[in-house]
Tab-separated table of C-alpha atoms and ligand atoms in Angstrom:
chain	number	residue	atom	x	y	z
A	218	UNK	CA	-11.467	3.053	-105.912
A	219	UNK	CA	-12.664	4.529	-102.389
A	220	UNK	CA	-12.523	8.426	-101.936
A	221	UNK	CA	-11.088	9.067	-98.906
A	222	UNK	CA	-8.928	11.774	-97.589
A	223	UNK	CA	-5.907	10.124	-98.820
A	224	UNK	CA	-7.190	8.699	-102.250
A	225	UNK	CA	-6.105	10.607	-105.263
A	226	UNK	CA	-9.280	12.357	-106.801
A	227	UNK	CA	-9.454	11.571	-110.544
A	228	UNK	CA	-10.668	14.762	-111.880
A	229	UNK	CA	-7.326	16.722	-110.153
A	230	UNK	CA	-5.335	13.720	-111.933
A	231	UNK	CA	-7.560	14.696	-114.995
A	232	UNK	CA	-6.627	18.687	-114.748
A	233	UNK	CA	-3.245	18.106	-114.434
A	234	UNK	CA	-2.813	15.574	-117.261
A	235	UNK	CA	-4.702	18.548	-120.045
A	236	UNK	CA	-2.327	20.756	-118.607
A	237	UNK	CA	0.840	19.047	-119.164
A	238	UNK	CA	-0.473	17.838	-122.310
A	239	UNK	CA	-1.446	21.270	-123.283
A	240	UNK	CA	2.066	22.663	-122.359
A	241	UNK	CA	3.577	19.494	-124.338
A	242	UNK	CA	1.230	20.303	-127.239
A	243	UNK	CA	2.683	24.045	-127.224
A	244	UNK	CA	6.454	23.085	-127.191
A	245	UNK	CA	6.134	20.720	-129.992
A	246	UNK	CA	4.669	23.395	-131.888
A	247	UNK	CA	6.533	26.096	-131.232
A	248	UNK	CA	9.793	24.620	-130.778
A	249	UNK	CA	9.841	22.443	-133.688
A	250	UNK	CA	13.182	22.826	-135.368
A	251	UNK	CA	13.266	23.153	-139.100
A	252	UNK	CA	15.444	20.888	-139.573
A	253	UNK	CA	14.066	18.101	-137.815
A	254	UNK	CA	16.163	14.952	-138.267
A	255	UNK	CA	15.905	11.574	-136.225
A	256	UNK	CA	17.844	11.912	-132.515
A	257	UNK	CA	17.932	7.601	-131.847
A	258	UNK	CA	15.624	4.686	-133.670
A	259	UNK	CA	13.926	1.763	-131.902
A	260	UNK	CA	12.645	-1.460	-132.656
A	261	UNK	CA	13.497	-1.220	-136.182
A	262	UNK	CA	15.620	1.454	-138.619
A	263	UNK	CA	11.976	3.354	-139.128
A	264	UNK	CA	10.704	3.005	-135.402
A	265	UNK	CA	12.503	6.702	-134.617
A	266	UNK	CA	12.524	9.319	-131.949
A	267	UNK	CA	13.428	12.630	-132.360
A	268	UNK	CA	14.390	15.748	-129.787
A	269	UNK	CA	11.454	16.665	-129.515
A	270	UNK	CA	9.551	13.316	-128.062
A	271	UNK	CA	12.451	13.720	-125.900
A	272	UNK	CA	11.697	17.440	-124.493
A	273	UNK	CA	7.746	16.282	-124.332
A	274	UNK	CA	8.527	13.268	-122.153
A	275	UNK	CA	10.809	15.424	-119.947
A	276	UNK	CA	8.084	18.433	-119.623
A	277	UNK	CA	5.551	16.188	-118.796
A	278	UNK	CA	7.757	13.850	-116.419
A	279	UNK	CA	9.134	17.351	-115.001
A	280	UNK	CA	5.642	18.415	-114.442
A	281	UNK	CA	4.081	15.605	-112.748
A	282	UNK	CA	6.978	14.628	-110.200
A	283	UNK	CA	6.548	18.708	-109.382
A	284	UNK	CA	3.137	18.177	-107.581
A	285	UNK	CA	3.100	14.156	-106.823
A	286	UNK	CA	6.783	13.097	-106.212
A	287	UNK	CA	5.324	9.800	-105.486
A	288	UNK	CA	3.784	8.292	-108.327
A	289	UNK	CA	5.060	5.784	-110.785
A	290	UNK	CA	5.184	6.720	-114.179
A	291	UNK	CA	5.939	4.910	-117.610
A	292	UNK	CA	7.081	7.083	-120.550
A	293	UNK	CA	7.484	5.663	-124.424
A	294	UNK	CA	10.948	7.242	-124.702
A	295	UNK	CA	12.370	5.816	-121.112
A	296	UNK	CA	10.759	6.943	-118.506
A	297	UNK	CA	9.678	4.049	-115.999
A	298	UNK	CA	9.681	3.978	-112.241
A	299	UNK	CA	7.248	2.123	-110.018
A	300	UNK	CA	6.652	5.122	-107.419
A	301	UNK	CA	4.709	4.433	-104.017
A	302	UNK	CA	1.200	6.127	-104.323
A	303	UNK	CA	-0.589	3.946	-106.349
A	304	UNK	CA	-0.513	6.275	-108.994
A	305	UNK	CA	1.381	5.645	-112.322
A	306	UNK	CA	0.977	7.830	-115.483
A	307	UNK	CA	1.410	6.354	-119.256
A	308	UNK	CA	2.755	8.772	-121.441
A	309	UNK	CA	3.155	9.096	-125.329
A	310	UNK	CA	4.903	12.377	-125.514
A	311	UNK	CA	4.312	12.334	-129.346
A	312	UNK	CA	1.925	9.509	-130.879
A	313	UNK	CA	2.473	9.607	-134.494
A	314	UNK	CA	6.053	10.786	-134.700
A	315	UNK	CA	6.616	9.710	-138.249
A	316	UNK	CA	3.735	11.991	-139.080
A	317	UNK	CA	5.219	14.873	-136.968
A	318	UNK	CA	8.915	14.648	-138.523
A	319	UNK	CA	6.972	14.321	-142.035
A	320	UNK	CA	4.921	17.472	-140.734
A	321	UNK	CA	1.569	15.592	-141.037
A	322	UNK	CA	-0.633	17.504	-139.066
A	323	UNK	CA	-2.119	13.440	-137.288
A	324	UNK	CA	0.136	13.710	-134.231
A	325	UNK	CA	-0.691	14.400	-130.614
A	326	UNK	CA	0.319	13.795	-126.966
A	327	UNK	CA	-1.177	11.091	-125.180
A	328	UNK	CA	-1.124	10.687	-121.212
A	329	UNK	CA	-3.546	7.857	-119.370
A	330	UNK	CA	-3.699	7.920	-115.394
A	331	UNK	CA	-4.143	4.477	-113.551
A	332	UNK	CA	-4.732	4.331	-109.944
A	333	UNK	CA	-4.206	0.939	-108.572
A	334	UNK	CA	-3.698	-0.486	-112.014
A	335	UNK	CA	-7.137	0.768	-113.246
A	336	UNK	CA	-6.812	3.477	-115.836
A	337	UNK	CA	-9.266	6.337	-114.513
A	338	UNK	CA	-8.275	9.245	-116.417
A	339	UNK	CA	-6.772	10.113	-120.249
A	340	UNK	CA	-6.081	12.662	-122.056
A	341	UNK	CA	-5.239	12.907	-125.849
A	342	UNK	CA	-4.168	16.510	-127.264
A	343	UNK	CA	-3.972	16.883	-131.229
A	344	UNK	CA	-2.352	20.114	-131.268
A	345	UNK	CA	-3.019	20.240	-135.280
A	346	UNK	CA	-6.283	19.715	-135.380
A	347	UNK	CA	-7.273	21.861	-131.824
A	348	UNK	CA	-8.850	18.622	-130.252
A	349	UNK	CA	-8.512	18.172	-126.865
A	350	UNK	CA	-10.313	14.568	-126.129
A	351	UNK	CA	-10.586	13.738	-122.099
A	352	UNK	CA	-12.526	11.343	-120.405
A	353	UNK	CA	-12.431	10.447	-116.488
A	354	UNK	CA	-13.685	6.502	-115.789
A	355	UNK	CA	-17.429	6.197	-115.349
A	356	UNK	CA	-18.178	10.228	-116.335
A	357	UNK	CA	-17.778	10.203	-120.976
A	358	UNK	CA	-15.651	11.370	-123.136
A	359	UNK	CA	-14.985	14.573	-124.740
A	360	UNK	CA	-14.127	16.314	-127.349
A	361	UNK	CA	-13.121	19.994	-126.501
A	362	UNK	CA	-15.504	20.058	-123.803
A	363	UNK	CA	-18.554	18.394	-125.652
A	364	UNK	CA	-19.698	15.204	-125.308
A	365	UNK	CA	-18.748	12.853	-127.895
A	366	UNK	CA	-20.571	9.216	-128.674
A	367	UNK	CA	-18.829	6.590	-130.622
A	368	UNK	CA	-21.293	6.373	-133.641
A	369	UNK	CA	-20.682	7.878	-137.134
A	370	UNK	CA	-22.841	10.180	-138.929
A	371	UNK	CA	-23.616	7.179	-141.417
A	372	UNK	CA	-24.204	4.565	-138.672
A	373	UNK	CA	-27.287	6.654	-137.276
A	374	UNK	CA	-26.684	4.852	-133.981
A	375	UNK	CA	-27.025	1.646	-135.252
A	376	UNK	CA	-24.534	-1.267	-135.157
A	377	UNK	CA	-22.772	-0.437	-138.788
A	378	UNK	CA	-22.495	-3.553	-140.656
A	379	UNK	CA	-18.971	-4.457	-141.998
A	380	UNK	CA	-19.671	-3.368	-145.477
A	381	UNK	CA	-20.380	0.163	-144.256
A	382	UNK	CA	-17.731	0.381	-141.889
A	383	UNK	CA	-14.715	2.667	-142.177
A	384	UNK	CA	-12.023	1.102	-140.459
A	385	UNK	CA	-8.542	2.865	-138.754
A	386	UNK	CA	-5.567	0.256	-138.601
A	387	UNK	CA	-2.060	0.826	-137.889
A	388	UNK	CA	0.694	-0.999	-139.170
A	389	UNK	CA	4.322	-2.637	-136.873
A	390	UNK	CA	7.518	-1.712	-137.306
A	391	UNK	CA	9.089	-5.221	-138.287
A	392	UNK	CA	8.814	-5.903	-141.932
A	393	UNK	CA	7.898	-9.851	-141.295
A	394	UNK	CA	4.803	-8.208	-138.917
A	395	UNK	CA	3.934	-5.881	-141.602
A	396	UNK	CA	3.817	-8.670	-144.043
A	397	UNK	CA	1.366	-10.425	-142.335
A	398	UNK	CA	-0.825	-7.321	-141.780
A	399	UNK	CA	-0.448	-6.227	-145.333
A	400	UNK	CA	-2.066	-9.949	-146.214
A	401	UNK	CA	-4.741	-9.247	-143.163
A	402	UNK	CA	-5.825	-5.363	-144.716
A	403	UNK	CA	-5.769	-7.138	-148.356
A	404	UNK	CA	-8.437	-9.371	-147.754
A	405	UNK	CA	-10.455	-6.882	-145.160
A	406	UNK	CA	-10.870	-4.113	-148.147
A	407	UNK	CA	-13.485	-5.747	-150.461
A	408	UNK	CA	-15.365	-6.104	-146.870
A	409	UNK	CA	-15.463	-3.110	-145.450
A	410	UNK	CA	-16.092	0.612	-146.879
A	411	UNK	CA	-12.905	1.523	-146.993
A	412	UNK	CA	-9.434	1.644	-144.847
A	413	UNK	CA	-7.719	4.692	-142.918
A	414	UNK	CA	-3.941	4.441	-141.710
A	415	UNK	CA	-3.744	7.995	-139.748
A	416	UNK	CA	-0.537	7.112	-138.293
A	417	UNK	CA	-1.418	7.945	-134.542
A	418	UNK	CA	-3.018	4.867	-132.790
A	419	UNK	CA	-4.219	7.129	-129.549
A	420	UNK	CA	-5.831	9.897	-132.340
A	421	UNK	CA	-7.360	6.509	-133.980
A	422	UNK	CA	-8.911	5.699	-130.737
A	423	UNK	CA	-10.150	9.037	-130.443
A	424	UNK	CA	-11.478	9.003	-133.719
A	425	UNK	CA	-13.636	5.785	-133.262
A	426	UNK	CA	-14.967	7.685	-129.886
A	427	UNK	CA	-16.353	10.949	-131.932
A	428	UNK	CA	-17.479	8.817	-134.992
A	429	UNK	CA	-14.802	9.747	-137.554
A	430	UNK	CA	-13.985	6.318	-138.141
A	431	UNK	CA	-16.402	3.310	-137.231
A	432	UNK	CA	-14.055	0.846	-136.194
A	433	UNK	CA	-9.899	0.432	-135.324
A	434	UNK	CA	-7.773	-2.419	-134.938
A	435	UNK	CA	-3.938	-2.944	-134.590
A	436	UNK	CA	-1.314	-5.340	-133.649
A	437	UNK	CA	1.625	-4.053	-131.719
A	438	UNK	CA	-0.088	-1.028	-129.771
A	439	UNK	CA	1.830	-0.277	-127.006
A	440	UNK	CA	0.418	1.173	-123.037
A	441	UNK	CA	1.464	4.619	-124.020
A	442	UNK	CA	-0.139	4.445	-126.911
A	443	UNK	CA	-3.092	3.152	-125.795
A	444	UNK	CA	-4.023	4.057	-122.706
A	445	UNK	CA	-5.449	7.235	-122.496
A	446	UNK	CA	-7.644	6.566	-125.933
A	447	UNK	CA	-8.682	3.334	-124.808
A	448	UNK	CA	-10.608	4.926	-122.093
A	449	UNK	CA	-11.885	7.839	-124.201
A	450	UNK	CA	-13.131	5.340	-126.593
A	451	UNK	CA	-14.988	2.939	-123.719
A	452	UNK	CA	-16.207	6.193	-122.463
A	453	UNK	CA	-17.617	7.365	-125.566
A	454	UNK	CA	-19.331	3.973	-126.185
A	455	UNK	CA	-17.467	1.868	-128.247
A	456	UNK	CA	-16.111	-1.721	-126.712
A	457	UNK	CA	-12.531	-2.360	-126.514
A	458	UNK	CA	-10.862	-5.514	-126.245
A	459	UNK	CA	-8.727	-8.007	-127.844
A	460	UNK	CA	-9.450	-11.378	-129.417
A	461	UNK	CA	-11.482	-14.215	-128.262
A	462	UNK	CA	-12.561	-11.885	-125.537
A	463	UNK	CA	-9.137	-10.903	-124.128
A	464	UNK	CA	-8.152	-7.266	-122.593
A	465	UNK	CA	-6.438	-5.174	-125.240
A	466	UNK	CA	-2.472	-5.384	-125.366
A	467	UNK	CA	0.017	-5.107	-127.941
A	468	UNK	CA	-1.037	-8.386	-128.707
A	469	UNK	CA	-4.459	-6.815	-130.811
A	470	UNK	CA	-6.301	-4.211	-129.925
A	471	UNK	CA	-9.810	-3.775	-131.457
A	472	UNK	CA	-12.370	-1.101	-130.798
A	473	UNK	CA	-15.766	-0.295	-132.562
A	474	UNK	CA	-19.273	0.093	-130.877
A	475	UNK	CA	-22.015	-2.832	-130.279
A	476	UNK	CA	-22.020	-5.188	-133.189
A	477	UNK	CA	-19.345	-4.034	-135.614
A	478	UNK	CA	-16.796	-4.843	-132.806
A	479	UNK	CA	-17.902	-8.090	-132.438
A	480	UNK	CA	-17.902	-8.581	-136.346
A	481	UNK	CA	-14.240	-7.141	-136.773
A	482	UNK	CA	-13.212	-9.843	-133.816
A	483	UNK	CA	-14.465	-12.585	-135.991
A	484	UNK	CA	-12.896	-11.356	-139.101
A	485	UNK	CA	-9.452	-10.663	-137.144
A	486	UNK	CA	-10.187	-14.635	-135.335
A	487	UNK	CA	-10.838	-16.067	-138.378
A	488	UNK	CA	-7.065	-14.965	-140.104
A	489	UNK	CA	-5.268	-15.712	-137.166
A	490	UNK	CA	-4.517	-12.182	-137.136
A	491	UNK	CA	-2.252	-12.131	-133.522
A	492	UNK	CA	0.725	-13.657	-135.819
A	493	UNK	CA	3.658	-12.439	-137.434
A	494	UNK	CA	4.408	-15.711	-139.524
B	938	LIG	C1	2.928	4.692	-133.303
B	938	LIG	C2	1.625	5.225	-133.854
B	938	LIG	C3	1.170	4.401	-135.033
B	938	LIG	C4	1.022	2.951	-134.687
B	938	LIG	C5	2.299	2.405	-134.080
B	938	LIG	C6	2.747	3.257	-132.896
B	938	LIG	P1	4.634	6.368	-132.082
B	938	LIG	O1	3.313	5.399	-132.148
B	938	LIG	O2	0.642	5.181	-132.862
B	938	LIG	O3	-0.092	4.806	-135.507
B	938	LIG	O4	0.706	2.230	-135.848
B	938	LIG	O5	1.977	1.096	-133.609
B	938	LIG	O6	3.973	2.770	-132.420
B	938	LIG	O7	5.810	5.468	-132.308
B	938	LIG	O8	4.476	7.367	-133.156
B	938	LIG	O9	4.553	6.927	-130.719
């Protein structure tokens, strides 16, 4: 992207993406009604959405058309116009609802910034936890305002072979999907150390990029939800891609560093694992 006068600058697209997701972060909190129930469902009878992803996606929406009427922006719950800047913002106002209606503290707000297509800022805000992870294209990834690198304790910053790897996954919403990545995890777990299913694919992302897991991979990962911790995890260190050396998409996402990606790619290859039949 060329910096000129007119060009967006990254790092104001940056500040005002950890601010709305900070404000988000605080409503969901604080405004969290006891009695919590499911406001609509999606894809399936367990793919929900509550008031409260609701309220996020308008605070943020609210806040960004407030300083850059122009850009496009495309929101999990609805939101999704093209604008005229070059701009667009992809927004998960709550990644991990199940785990936020359950009041499982692996739940956070997750907004990516593309300019001309190219994502060049995220942010991911884990209210829970206090983890703030940002990262602007080209400049890392961090974790509250530290640097963060995409190895594990354990992997010394070495490739981690598969049988020391601790892998995040995430599951679909369909039950014939699920079936088929039920059969997938079943014959991953004798290879690997173990399996994590947080329940938040853009706090899994984040997690491979400060070395609390080693590796993630899921089917059915949507832009919102991968966007901004796509880039935090690239920016951290890790590779992320899909299979047989596609982009990530819904389709599969994988992400590990050096080595154990390229090992998880084979194992996902070899079962075929981009099916739901
Ligand atoms: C979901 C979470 C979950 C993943 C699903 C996503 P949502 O997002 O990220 O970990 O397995 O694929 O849909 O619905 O809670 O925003």
């Amino acid at each position: 992207m060329s910096e000129n006068a007119d060009s967006p600058n990254p790092k104001d697209l940056l500040e005002l993406a950890v601010r709305l997701a900070a404000e988000a972060g605080r409503l969901l909190v604080q405004e969290r009604p006891r009695d919590l129930g499911v406001a609509d469902t999606k894809s399936s009878p367990t793919d929900i959405v509550t008031v409260m992803d609701q309220r996020s996606e308008k605070l943020i929406v609210e806040g960004i058309l407030a300083e850059r009427p122009d850009d496009g922006i495309l929101g999990e719950e609805g939101s999704d116009h093209e604008g005229t800047s070059g701009v667009r913002w992809v927004i998960d106002p709550i990644d991990g609802t199940v785990n936020y209606l359950y009041e499982i503290p692996l739940w956070g707000v997750s907004i990516g910034v593309e300019v001309d297509g190219e994502t060049v800022a995220g942010v991911v805000e884990i209210p829970m936890l206090r983890e703030t992870f940002t990262a602007l294209r080209g400049h890392g990834a961090y974790r509250n305002g530290q640097a963060i690198r995409a190895f594990s304790a354990q992997s010394e910053g070495k490739p981690v072979p598969m049988d020391r790897a601790l892998i995040a996954t995430g599951f679909g919403y369909a039950a014939q999907r699920r079936a088929v990545q039920g059969a997938i995890v079943a014959d991953l777990l004798p290879k690997v150390r173990d399996i994590r299913r947080g329940g938040s694919a853009a706090l899994d992302l984040c997690s491979v990029a400060c070395g609390r897991v080693d590796g993630y991979f899921e089917r059915g990962a949507k832009p919102w939800d991968l966007s901004a911790g796509a880039l935090i995890a690239q920016e951290a260190g890790a590779k992320v891609g899909g299979l047989h050396g596609a982009a990530a998409s819904d389709e599969m996402t994988v992400a590990a560093a050096d080595g154990l990606f390229e090992a998880l790619c084979g194992f996902l290859e070899g079962h075929d694992a981009a099916r739901d039949s």
